[in-house]
Coordinates of C-alpha atoms in Angstrom, one line a residue:
M1 CA -24.0 -82.9 63.1
R2 CA -26.5 -80.3 61.1
S3 CA -28.3 -77.6 62.8
N4 CA -31.9 -77.3 62.2
V5 CA -31.4 -73.7 61.2
P6 CA -31.2 -73.4 57.5
S7 CA -27.7 -72.5 56.4
L8 CA -27.5 -69.4 54.2
A9 CA -25.4 -71.0 51.7
S10 CA -28.0 -73.8 50.9
H11 CA -30.6 -71.6 49.7
I12 CA -29.6 -68.0 49.1
L13 CA -25.6 -68.1 49.0
R14 CA -25.1 -70.2 45.9
S15 CA -26.9 -67.6 43.8
R16 CA -24.6 -64.9 44.9
L17 CA -21.1 -66.6 44.2
T18 CA -19.1 -65.8 41.3
K19 CA -16.1 -68.0 40.1
V20 CA -13.5 -65.8 41.7
C21 CA -13.2 -64.9 45.4
V22 CA -10.7 -62.2 46.0
A23 CA -8.5 -62.7 49.2
I24 CA -8.3 -59.2 51.0
I25 CA -5.5 -58.8 53.3
G26 CA -4.0 -56.0 55.5
S27 CA -2.6 -55.0 59.1
T28 CA -5.5 -52.9 60.1
P29 CA -8.9 -53.0 59.7
A30 CA -8.9 -49.7 57.8
E31 CA -6.6 -51.3 55.6
M32 CA -8.4 -54.2 54.7
I33 CA -11.7 -52.1 53.8
E34 CA -10.2 -49.7 51.7
K35 CA -8.9 -52.5 49.7
A36 CA -12.5 -54.3 49.7
T37 CA -13.9 -51.3 48.7
S38 CA -11.6 -50.7 45.9
V39 CA -12.5 -54.1 44.4
V40 CA -16.2 -55.1 45.5
K41 CA -18.1 -53.2 42.6
E42 CA -16.2 -55.7 40.0
T43 CA -15.9 -58.4 42.1
P44 CA -18.1 -58.9 45.0
F45 CA -17.3 -62.1 46.1
L46 CA -14.5 -61.7 48.8
E47 CA -12.5 -63.4 51.4
F48 CA -11.5 -61.4 54.5
R49 CA -7.9 -63.0 56.1
L50 CA -8.6 -61.9 59.6
D51 CA -5.6 -63.9 60.9
Y52 CA -3.6 -60.7 59.6
L53 CA -5.1 -58.7 61.9
E54 CA -3.6 -58.2 65.4
K55 CA -7.0 -58.2 67.1
P56 CA -9.4 -59.6 64.8
L57 CA -12.6 -59.2 67.4
L58 CA -12.1 -55.6 67.7
A59 CA -12.6 -55.4 64.0
L60 CA -15.7 -56.6 63.2
P61 CA -17.8 -53.8 63.7
R62 CA -15.8 -51.9 61.1
F63 CA -16.9 -55.1 58.8
K64 CA -20.3 -55.0 59.8
Q65 CA -20.4 -51.6 58.5
F66 CA -19.1 -52.5 55.3
F67 CA -21.6 -55.1 54.8
A68 CA -24.4 -52.6 55.5
D69 CA -22.9 -50.1 52.7
N70 CA -22.1 -52.9 50.3
T71 CA -25.2 -55.0 50.3
A72 CA -24.1 -57.0 47.1
A73 CA -20.8 -58.2 49.0
T74 CA -20.4 -62.0 49.6
A75 CA -17.8 -62.6 52.2
I76 CA -15.8 -65.4 53.9
A77 CA -14.3 -65.0 57.1
T78 CA -11.0 -66.9 57.5
C79 CA -8.8 -66.8 60.7
R80 CA -6.2 -69.6 60.2
R81 CA -4.1 -70.7 62.7
A82 CA -0.1 -70.5 62.4
A83 CA -0.3 -74.3 62.8
N84 CA -2.5 -74.7 59.8
G85 CA -0.4 -72.2 57.4
G86 CA -2.1 -68.9 58.7
K87 CA -1.3 -66.0 60.9
F88 CA -3.4 -66.3 63.8
T89 CA -1.4 -67.3 66.8
G90 CA -4.7 -67.8 69.2
N91 CA -6.0 -71.1 70.3
L92 CA -8.6 -73.3 68.7
A93 CA -11.2 -71.9 71.1
A94 CA -10.3 -68.4 70.3
E95 CA -10.4 -69.1 66.7
V96 CA -14.0 -70.6 66.9
E97 CA -15.1 -67.5 69.1
I98 CA -13.9 -64.9 66.2
L99 CA -15.6 -67.2 63.3
I100 CA -19.0 -67.1 65.6
K101 CA -18.8 -63.3 65.9
A102 CA -17.8 -62.8 62.4
A103 CA -21.2 -64.6 61.3
E104 CA -23.1 -62.5 63.8
A105 CA -21.3 -59.3 62.0
G106 CA -22.7 -60.2 58.7
F107 CA -20.3 -62.5 57.2
H108 CA -21.8 -65.4 54.7
L109 CA -19.6 -68.0 55.3
V110 CA -16.6 -69.0 57.4
D111 CA -13.5 -71.2 56.7
L112 CA -12.6 -73.7 59.3
E113 CA -9.5 -75.9 58.6
L114 CA -10.1 -79.8 58.8
E115 CA -7.5 -79.9 61.8
S116 CA -9.6 -77.6 63.9
A117 CA -12.9 -79.3 62.8
E118 CA -11.2 -82.6 63.9
S119 CA -10.5 -81.0 67.4
L120 CA -13.6 -79.5 68.2
K121 CA -16.2 -80.7 70.4
K122 CA -19.7 -81.4 68.8
A123 CA -21.2 -78.8 70.9
D124 CA -18.6 -76.1 69.9
L125 CA -18.9 -76.7 66.1
Q126 CA -22.9 -77.0 66.8
K127 CA -22.7 -73.1 68.1
L128 CA -20.9 -72.4 64.8
R129 CA -23.7 -74.0 62.8
E130 CA -26.4 -72.4 64.6
T131 CA -25.3 -68.8 63.4
G132 CA -26.8 -70.0 60.2
V133 CA -23.5 -69.2 58.4
G134 CA -22.4 -71.0 55.4
L135 CA -19.3 -73.5 56.6
I136 CA -16.1 -74.3 54.6
V137 CA -14.1 -77.0 56.1
S138 CA -10.6 -76.6 54.5
H139 CA -7.3 -78.7 54.1
H140 CA -3.8 -77.4 53.0
D141 CA -1.3 -79.4 52.0
F142 CA 1.9 -77.4 51.7
A143 CA 4.2 -80.1 50.7
A144 CA 2.5 -82.3 48.0
T145 CA -0.5 -83.4 46.3
R146 CA -1.5 -86.6 47.7
D147 CA -4.8 -88.6 48.7
L148 CA -7.4 -86.3 47.7
D149 CA -10.3 -89.1 48.0
G150 CA -9.0 -89.6 51.6
I151 CA -9.0 -86.0 52.6
Y152 CA -12.5 -85.8 51.4
A153 CA -13.4 -88.6 53.3
R154 CA -12.0 -87.0 56.5
I155 CA -14.0 -83.9 55.5
A156 CA -17.4 -85.1 54.4
P157 CA -18.4 -86.3 58.0
Y158 CA -18.9 -82.6 59.1
H159 CA -21.6 -81.9 56.2
P160 CA -20.0 -78.3 55.5
D161 CA -21.5 -76.3 52.9
F162 CA -18.3 -76.2 50.9
V163 CA -15.5 -78.8 50.9
K164 CA -12.2 -77.1 50.2
I165 CA -9.1 -79.3 49.3
V166 CA -5.8 -77.3 48.4
P167 CA -2.8 -79.5 47.9
T168 CA 0.7 -78.2 46.5
A169 CA 1.7 -79.0 42.9
K170 CA 5.3 -80.1 42.7
A171 CA 5.0 -81.1 39.2
L172 CA 2.5 -80.0 36.2
F173 CA 0.9 -83.3 36.5
D174 CA -0.1 -82.6 40.0
N175 CA -2.9 -80.3 38.4
V176 CA -4.0 -83.4 36.6
T177 CA -4.4 -85.5 39.7
L178 CA -6.6 -82.6 41.2
I179 CA -8.9 -82.1 38.1
R180 CA -9.5 -85.9 37.7
F181 CA -10.5 -85.8 41.5
L182 CA -12.9 -82.9 40.7
E183 CA -14.3 -84.7 37.5
R184 CA -15.0 -87.8 39.6
M185 CA -17.1 -85.9 42.3
N186 CA -19.1 -83.7 39.4
D187 CA -22.1 -84.8 41.2
H188 CA -20.8 -82.7 44.4
T189 CA -21.4 -78.9 43.4
N190 CA -19.7 -77.9 46.8
I191 CA -16.1 -78.9 46.0
I192 CA -13.4 -76.2 46.0
G193 CA -10.2 -77.4 44.3
I194 CA -6.8 -75.4 43.8
C195 CA -3.2 -76.5 43.7
M196 CA -0.9 -74.3 45.4
G197 CA 2.7 -73.3 43.6
D198 CA 4.2 -72.1 40.7
A199 CA 3.4 -75.4 38.9
G200 CA -0.4 -74.9 40.3
V201 CA -1.5 -72.1 38.1
I202 CA -3.3 -74.6 35.8
S203 CA -5.4 -75.5 38.5
R204 CA -6.2 -72.1 39.5
V205 CA -7.8 -71.3 35.9
L206 CA -9.1 -74.9 34.8
G207 CA -10.0 -76.0 38.2
V208 CA -13.9 -74.2 37.8
R209 CA -14.1 -75.9 34.3
A210 CA -13.3 -79.4 36.0
G211 CA -15.8 -78.5 38.8
S212 CA -14.4 -76.6 41.3
A213 CA -17.4 -74.4 42.8
F214 CA -14.8 -71.1 42.5
T215 CA -11.1 -70.1 42.9
F216 CA -9.3 -67.5 44.8
A217 CA -7.3 -64.4 43.8
A218 CA -5.2 -62.0 45.0
A219 CA -6.6 -58.2 45.1
T220 CA -3.5 -57.0 43.4
P221 CA 0.1 -58.6 42.5
G222 CA 2.3 -58.7 45.6
E223 CA -0.7 -59.5 48.3
E224 CA -1.2 -63.3 47.4
T225 CA -2.2 -65.4 50.3
G226 CA -0.9 -68.6 48.7
P227 CA 1.9 -69.6 46.5
G228 CA 0.9 -69.3 42.8
Q229 CA -2.1 -67.3 43.7
I230 CA -3.1 -64.9 40.7
A231 CA -4.2 -61.3 41.0
A232 CA -7.9 -61.0 40.4
R233 CA -7.7 -58.6 37.5
T234 CA -5.1 -60.8 35.9
L235 CA -7.4 -64.2 36.3
I236 CA -10.3 -62.4 34.9
E237 CA -9.1 -60.0 32.1
T238 CA -6.3 -62.2 30.7
Y239 CA -7.2 -65.5 31.5
R240 CA -11.2 -64.9 31.0
I241 CA -12.0 -67.1 33.7
E242 CA -15.5 -66.6 33.5
Q243 CA -15.6 -67.6 30.0
V244 CA -13.9 -70.7 30.3
D245 CA -15.8 -73.7 29.4
A246 CA -15.7 -77.1 28.1
A247 CA -14.8 -76.0 24.8
T248 CA -12.2 -74.0 25.7
K249 CA -8.9 -75.1 24.1
V250 CA -5.9 -75.0 26.2
Y251 CA -2.2 -73.6 25.2
G252 CA 0.9 -72.4 27.0
V253 CA 4.6 -71.6 27.8
A254 CA 6.7 -74.3 29.0
G255 CA 10.1 -74.1 31.0
N256 CA 11.8 -72.8 33.7
P257 CA 11.8 -70.0 35.1
I258 CA 8.5 -68.8 33.6
R259 CA 6.8 -66.5 36.5
S260 CA 8.0 -63.1 34.6
S261 CA 7.2 -64.3 31.2
L262 CA 4.7 -61.9 29.3
S263 CA 3.9 -64.8 26.7
P264 CA 0.5 -65.3 28.7
I265 CA -0.7 -61.8 28.6
M266 CA 0.6 -61.5 24.9
M267 CA -1.1 -64.5 23.4
N268 CA -4.3 -64.4 25.8
T269 CA -4.8 -60.7 24.4
A270 CA -4.7 -62.2 21.0
F271 CA -7.1 -64.9 21.9
R272 CA -9.6 -62.2 22.9
R273 CA -8.9 -60.0 20.1
E274 CA -9.6 -62.5 17.4
T275 CA -12.5 -64.1 19.4
V276 CA -10.8 -67.3 19.8
N277 CA -12.4 -69.7 22.5
A278 CA -8.8 -70.4 24.3
V279 CA -6.5 -69.6 27.1
Y280 CA -2.8 -69.7 27.4
L281 CA -1.1 -70.8 30.6
A282 CA 2.1 -70.4 32.2
L283 CA 3.4 -74.0 32.5
Q284 CA 6.5 -74.2 34.9
T285 CA 8.6 -77.1 34.8
T286 CA 12.3 -78.3 34.3
R287 CA 11.1 -81.7 33.4
L288 CA 10.2 -82.8 29.7
S289 CA 8.2 -86.1 31.0
D290 CA 6.2 -83.8 33.3
L291 CA 5.2 -81.5 30.3
L292 CA 4.6 -84.7 27.8
K293 CA 2.2 -86.2 30.4
L294 CA 0.2 -83.1 31.0
V295 CA 0.0 -82.0 27.2
H296 CA -1.6 -85.6 26.6
E297 CA -3.9 -85.6 29.8
I298 CA -5.4 -82.2 29.7
P299 CA -5.0 -82.1 26.5
I300 CA -3.0 -78.8 25.5
Q301 CA -3.3 -78.0 21.8
G302 CA -0.1 -76.2 21.6
V303 CA 2.9 -75.2 23.8
S304 CA 5.5 -72.5 23.4
I305 CA 8.9 -74.0 24.8
T306 CA 11.7 -72.1 26.4
M307 CA 14.5 -73.0 28.1
P308 CA 15.7 -75.8 29.2
L309 CA 13.3 -78.0 26.7
K310 CA 14.0 -76.5 23.4
E311 CA 16.6 -79.5 22.3
E312 CA 15.3 -82.0 24.8
I313 CA 11.6 -82.3 23.2
L314 CA 13.2 -83.2 19.8
P315 CA 13.1 -87.0 19.5
H316 CA 9.7 -86.8 20.9
L317 CA 8.1 -85.0 17.6
E318 CA 6.3 -86.8 15.0
Q319 CA 7.8 -84.3 12.5
T320 CA 9.4 -81.1 12.2
D321 CA 10.6 -78.7 9.4
A322 CA 14.3 -79.2 8.0
L323 CA 15.6 -75.5 9.3
S324 CA 14.3 -76.6 13.2
A325 CA 16.0 -79.8 12.4
K326 CA 19.3 -78.0 11.4
I327 CA 19.0 -75.7 14.5
G328 CA 18.6 -78.7 16.8
A329 CA 15.9 -76.7 18.5
V330 CA 12.5 -76.0 18.6
N331 CA 10.2 -73.3 20.4
T332 CA 6.6 -74.2 19.5
I333 CA 5.0 -77.5 19.6
R334 CA 1.4 -78.5 18.2
L335 CA -0.6 -81.4 19.3
L336 CA -2.8 -82.9 16.1
D337 CA -4.5 -86.3 16.5
G338 CA -2.2 -87.3 19.5
K339 CA 1.1 -86.7 17.7
L340 CA 3.2 -83.5 18.5
Y341 CA 4.9 -81.3 15.7
G342 CA 7.5 -78.8 16.3
F343 CA 8.4 -75.4 14.9
N344 CA 11.0 -72.8 15.3
T345 CA 9.6 -69.4 15.2
D346 CA 12.6 -67.7 16.8
V347 CA 13.7 -67.5 13.3
A348 CA 10.9 -65.7 11.8
G349 CA 11.1 -63.5 15.0
I350 CA 14.8 -62.6 14.3
I351 CA 14.7 -62.6 10.5
G352 CA 11.8 -60.7 9.9
P353 CA 12.8 -57.3 11.7
L354 CA 16.0 -57.6 9.9
E355 CA 14.6 -58.4 6.6
K356 CA 12.3 -54.9 7.0
R357 CA 15.7 -52.8 7.3
M358 CA 18.3 -54.5 5.0
A359 CA 18.8 -57.1 2.4
L360 CA 20.3 -60.4 4.4
R361 CA 22.0 -61.9 1.4
G362 CA 25.5 -61.3 1.7
A363 CA 25.2 -58.9 4.9
K364 CA 27.7 -59.3 7.3
V365 CA 26.5 -59.9 11.0
L366 CA 28.0 -60.6 14.1
V367 CA 26.0 -62.7 16.3
L368 CA 26.8 -62.8 20.3
G369 CA 25.9 -66.0 21.8
A370 CA 25.9 -69.9 20.9
G371 CA 22.8 -71.2 22.6
G372 CA 19.3 -71.8 21.5
A373 CA 18.4 -68.2 20.4
A374 CA 22.0 -67.9 19.0
R375 CA 21.4 -70.8 16.9
A376 CA 18.0 -70.0 15.6
A377 CA 19.7 -66.6 14.6
V378 CA 22.8 -68.0 12.8
F379 CA 21.1 -70.9 10.9
G380 CA 18.3 -68.3 9.9
L381 CA 21.0 -65.8 8.8
R382 CA 22.7 -68.6 6.9
D383 CA 19.6 -69.6 5.2
R384 CA 19.2 -66.1 3.9
G385 CA 22.5 -65.9 2.6
A386 CA 24.4 -63.8 5.3
E387 CA 27.9 -64.3 6.0
V388 CA 27.9 -64.6 9.7
F389 CA 30.5 -64.2 12.3
I390 CA 30.2 -65.8 15.9
L391 CA 31.5 -64.5 19.5
N392 CA 30.7 -66.2 22.5
R393 CA 32.7 -66.4 25.9
T394 CA 33.1 -70.3 25.6
A395 CA 35.2 -70.1 22.3
E396 CA 34.8 -74.1 21.9
T397 CA 30.8 -73.8 21.6
A398 CA 31.1 -70.8 19.2
Q399 CA 33.7 -73.2 17.1
K400 CA 31.3 -75.9 17.0
L401 CA 28.3 -73.7 16.0
A402 CA 30.3 -72.4 13.2
R403 CA 31.4 -75.6 11.7
Q404 CA 27.4 -76.7 11.7
S405 CA 26.3 -73.6 9.9
G406 CA 29.0 -72.8 7.8
S407 CA 29.9 -69.6 9.7
K408 CA 33.1 -67.8 11.0
T409 CA 34.0 -67.3 14.7
I410 CA 35.9 -63.8 15.7
K411 CA 37.6 -62.8 18.7
K412 CA 36.9 -59.9 20.7
E413 CA 40.1 -57.9 19.6
A414 CA 38.9 -58.0 16.0
L415 CA 35.8 -56.3 16.6
A416 CA 36.8 -52.5 16.4
K417 CA 38.3 -52.9 13.0
T418 CA 35.8 -55.3 11.5
P419 CA 32.7 -53.5 10.1
F420 CA 29.5 -55.5 10.4
D421 CA 26.2 -54.7 8.7
A422 CA 24.3 -56.0 12.2
I423 CA 25.5 -57.0 15.7
I424 CA 22.7 -59.4 17.4
N425 CA 23.0 -60.3 21.0
A426 CA 21.5 -63.7 21.3
T427 CA 22.8 -63.6 25.1
P428 CA 20.9 -63.3 28.5
V429 CA 23.3 -60.6 29.2
G430 CA 21.3 -57.3 30.1
M431 CA 17.9 -59.3 31.0
A432 CA 16.3 -57.8 34.2
G433 CA 18.0 -59.9 37.0
N434 CA 21.1 -61.1 35.1
K435 CA 24.1 -59.7 36.7
A436 CA 26.7 -60.7 33.8
A437 CA 29.0 -58.0 32.6
P438 CA 28.3 -56.3 29.1
I439 CA 29.9 -58.4 26.1
L440 CA 30.7 -55.4 24.0
E441 CA 32.1 -51.8 24.7
A442 CA 31.4 -48.8 22.9
K443 CA 34.8 -49.1 20.7
D444 CA 33.4 -52.5 19.5
L445 CA 30.1 -51.2 18.0
N446 CA 31.4 -50.8 14.4
T447 CA 27.9 -51.5 12.6
R448 CA 25.3 -50.4 10.9
L449 CA 22.5 -51.6 13.4
V450 CA 22.3 -53.4 16.6
F451 CA 19.6 -55.9 17.3
D452 CA 19.2 -56.9 21.2
L453 CA 17.1 -60.0 21.6
V454 CA 16.5 -59.2 25.2
Y455 CA 13.3 -57.5 25.8
N456 CA 13.0 -56.7 29.3
P457 CA 14.0 -54.2 30.2
L458 CA 13.0 -51.9 27.3
E459 CA 16.2 -50.6 27.4
T460 CA 19.3 -52.7 27.8
P461 CA 23.0 -51.7 28.5
L462 CA 23.6 -52.6 24.7
I463 CA 20.7 -50.6 23.4
R464 CA 21.7 -47.6 25.4
L465 CA 25.2 -48.0 24.4
A466 CA 24.1 -48.0 20.7
R467 CA 21.7 -45.0 21.1
Q468 CA 24.7 -42.9 22.7
Q469 CA 26.5 -43.7 19.2
S470 CA 23.8 -42.7 17.2
I471 CA 23.4 -46.5 15.7
P472 CA 20.0 -47.4 14.7
I473 CA 18.6 -50.3 16.9
I474 CA 15.9 -52.8 17.4
T475 CA 14.9 -54.0 20.6
G476 CA 13.8 -57.5 21.7
V477 CA 10.3 -56.4 22.1
E478 CA 9.7 -56.5 18.1
M479 CA 11.4 -60.1 18.0
F480 CA 9.3 -61.3 21.0
V481 CA 6.0 -60.0 19.5
Q482 CA 7.0 -61.7 15.9
Q483 CA 8.2 -65.0 17.1
G484 CA 4.6 -64.8 19.5
A485 CA 2.7 -63.8 16.1
R486 CA 4.2 -66.9 14.2
Q487 CA 3.0 -69.1 17.2
F488 CA -0.6 -67.7 17.3
E489 CA -0.8 -68.4 13.6
I490 CA 0.4 -71.9 14.1
F491 CA -2.2 -72.6 17.0
T492 CA -5.2 -70.9 15.3
G493 CA -4.5 -70.6 11.7
K494 CA -5.4 -67.4 11.8
P495 CA -3.8 -63.9 11.1
A496 CA -1.9 -62.6 14.5
P497 CA -3.1 -59.0 15.6
E498 CA 0.5 -58.2 15.7
E499 CA -0.4 -54.4 16.9
E500 CA -2.4 -55.5 19.5
M501 CA 0.1 -57.8 20.8
F502 CA 3.3 -55.4 20.6
R503 CA 0.7 -52.5 22.5
V504 CA 0.1 -54.9 25.3
V505 CA 3.7 -56.1 25.7
L506 CA 4.7 -52.6 25.4
H507 CA 2.6 -51.4 28.3
A508 CA 3.5 -54.5 30.7
L509 CA 6.9 -53.7 30.1
R510 CA 6.5 -49.9 31.1
Q511 CA 4.5 -51.0 33.9
Q512 CA 7.3 -52.8 35.4
A513 CA 9.8 -50.3 34.6
E514 CA 7.6 -47.9 36.3
A515 CA 7.1 -50.4 39.4
N516 CA 10.8 -50.9 39.8
A517 CA 11.6 -46.9 39.8
A518 CA 9.0 -46.4 42.3
E519 CA 10.5 -49.4 44.6
A520 CA 14.1 -48.4 44.0
S521 CA 13.1 -44.5 45.1
A522 CA 11.2 -46.0 48.2
V523 CA 14.6 -47.4 49.4
P524 CA 16.1 -44.9 51.6
A525 CA 19.6 -43.9 50.1
P526 CA 22.7 -44.8 52.5
K527 CA 24.4 -42.0 54.3
A528 CA 27.4 -40.5 52.7
A529 CA 30.2 -38.4 54.0
K530 CA 29.1 -35.7 51.6
P531 CA 26.2 -34.8 49.1
A532 CA 26.7 -36.8 45.8
E533 CA 27.1 -34.4 42.9
P534 CA 24.0 -34.7 40.7
K535 CA 23.9 -37.3 37.7
P536 CA 22.7 -36.3 34.2
A537 CA 19.2 -37.8 33.6
A538 CA 19.1 -41.4 32.1
P539 CA 18.0 -41.2 28.2
K540 CA 14.3 -42.1 28.1
P541 CA 13.7 -45.7 26.9
V542 CA 12.3 -45.8 23.2
V543 CA 11.4 -49.1 21.9
A544 CA 12.3 -49.5 18.3
K545 CA 9.3 -49.8 15.9
P546 CA 9.9 -51.0 12.2
A547 CA 10.3 -47.9 9.9
A548 CA 6.7 -48.4 8.4
A549 CA 3.7 -46.8 10.1
K550 CA 2.6 -49.8 12.0
P551 CA 4.6 -50.5 15.1
V552 CA 5.4 -54.1 14.3
A553 CA 7.3 -55.4 11.4
T554 CA 5.3 -56.5 8.4
K555 CA 5.2 -60.2 8.5
P556 CA 7.9 -61.9 7.0
K557 CA 6.7 -64.9 4.8
A558 CA 5.6 -67.7 7.1
A559 CA 3.6 -70.6 6.2
K560 CA 0.3 -70.8 7.6
P561 CA -0.8 -74.1 9.6
A562 CA -2.3 -76.4 7.1
A563 CA -5.5 -78.1 6.6
A564 CA -6.2 -81.3 8.9
K565 CA -5.0 -83.6 6.3
H566 CA -1.6 -81.5 6.1
P567 CA -1.0 -81.1 10.0
V568 CA 2.6 -79.3 9.6
P569 CA 3.0 -76.3 7.6
K570 CA 6.1 -76.3 5.6
R571 CA 8.0 -74.0 3.5
S572 CA 7.6 -74.9 -0.1
S573 CA 11.6 -75.0 -0.3
E574 CA 11.9 -77.3 2.9
K575 CA 11.3 -80.7 3.3
A576 CA 9.9 -82.1 6.7
T577 CA 12.0 -84.3 8.4
K578 CA 12.1 -86.6 11.3
P579 CA 14.3 -85.2 14.2
S580 CA 17.5 -87.5 14.8
P581 CA 17.6 -89.4 18.1
A582 CA 21.2 -87.9 18.5
K583 CA 19.5 -84.4 19.2
R584 CA 17.8 -86.3 21.1
K585 CA 3.5 -71.0 52.5
K586 CA 0.6 -69.3 53.4
A587 CA -2.9 -71.1 52.6
S588 CA -4.8 -70.0 49.6

C-alpha cells in the first residue's frame, strides 16, 4: 500500500543519484562519519551500514549533523539483520524503528530486506512509508543465482522506490543470467542488480550498462560489505564505470586465481591513455566451458588467458600462429566474427627484454621450470637460435619439453661448473604467497644475467641473490608489461603506451609492498628470552629497467593486428595452423 505522502525518491532523489553508492562501515559513529567525510566530496552517494554499530539509534543525531554539514550527500540507511546476512542482532520491530528514526534524521533512502517486508504488518510498513523516505526492498541470495523473475514478483507488491536483487555468481555465466534479467526489465528504471562473489565482478561494472539503477562499492580496499565488492576509487578510476555505455568493448583476464592480478589496472590505464572506449575485467573461473559461454554472450572482444586454461583452450580456436601451436599454449584470444583466434605474447614478453641486452643466436640459456611460461621461454629462445638447458624438479617433464623443443636437460649439481649467458626462472617460486624453497643457491649463479619472470614481489629471492653477486638482472615487471603491451596491440590495433603501463604496475607493486610492510610491523613481536641482535637493513628493491632511456624495453618486432579481412596477425616467417585436437558473506 502506497502512502499519500509523496516519496522523496519519486520526485527529487533520482536526480541526485550517481552510478556508484559507497558503503560506509565502522564500529563507532565517529569512525563512520570520518570515512564518509573523506569520500563524500568525490562520491556523494553513500550507504551507511547501521547494523555495524552496537547502538544504531544513539548514533542518529551524529548522522543528522553530518547531513546538515554535507547537503550534497544522498544517503541510504541499512540495518540488515543477521538472519539476512547483516550484523544487527535485534528483532524485526527494532529494525523498523531504526529505519523510521533514520528517515527522520535525514536519510534519503532505507533498505528493507524482502524477508522483513514479508513479515511486517501492513500498518508497520505504512508507518515507514509515511516518513516520505525512499524505500529499497532487497533480496540477497548467498548461495547461487536462481529465479530472479520470481524474486522480483515477490518484491513488486510492496511498490518500493527501488528493487534490489543480489544473487551470488558461482560461475561467470551467472553474470549473463543477471544481465539478461536487467535487460528484460529495461522499462523499469528502479532495479538494482549485482552478483556477489569473485566471479560476479562483471556485474558490478557492466550491470549499470544493462539497466541497474546503480551499483555499490567499498570505501577502501579491505572494507567490502559483500563478497567481490570493488573499492570505489578502483570502480571509478580504473574501470571508469561512469563512462561505460552500450558502445564500450569488453576485455578481460581469465583464470584462477585472478583476484590479485594487476592486468586490469594495467590494461584499463592503457585504454584510458589511448582514449579507447573499452573496459578490462577480472574473470575468475576454473572452467573453460564457463568462459566460452561468457565470451560469446556478452560478447567479450578479447581475453588474456592464465592458468589453468592456456592449453585447454587450443582445440576451441579457429586459428593460431605456428609458434603458439609448437608451445601448445596461448595466453591471448581474440573474438572476431564469432570465431576465436589465439596468440602467445609470453614469448614476446620474454624474448624482447633479452634481445635488448644480448644476441640470442648461440647464447647459452638455462630455463628453470617446464610449465606454460617455461614452454614459452624455451620455444621462443630456440626460435631465436639459442642453446637451451632445462632444469625442473620433475625430471620427466623437463625431458619431454627438451625432446619437443630440441633442448637439453641439466642436473642441479652441474650448474656451478656450467657457465650461462642467462638464467630464466619460469616457475612460481618466489611469487608472493608461494612457500616453495628456492631452486638455486649462490654457487649456482654462474651466469652473465638473471631474469625472473615472477613480478610480485618486486624483489624476489632470486633477484636479491643475483644483486648480492653483482649479476645484472631483469625483473618480472618488464616481462609482464611487455606481454601486456603486445596483448593491447592485438586487442586494439594501436601502439601500446608501454611507459604508462610500466609506471602504473610499478606503482601498484610498491603500494602493495608498503601495505605488507605496514601490516607486518603492526603485528606484535613474540616475546624473546633476550633482545634480538639488530639485523642489517635489507637492500632497497630496485626494478630493472632496460639500458635505453625509456623505462620499458623497446618493442620486439611483433605483428600488428591485421585488417578485418585478415583477422589473425602472423609473422612473415610463420604459417597459421589449426591447433591439434590432441593438444586439446555479508550482503552488498
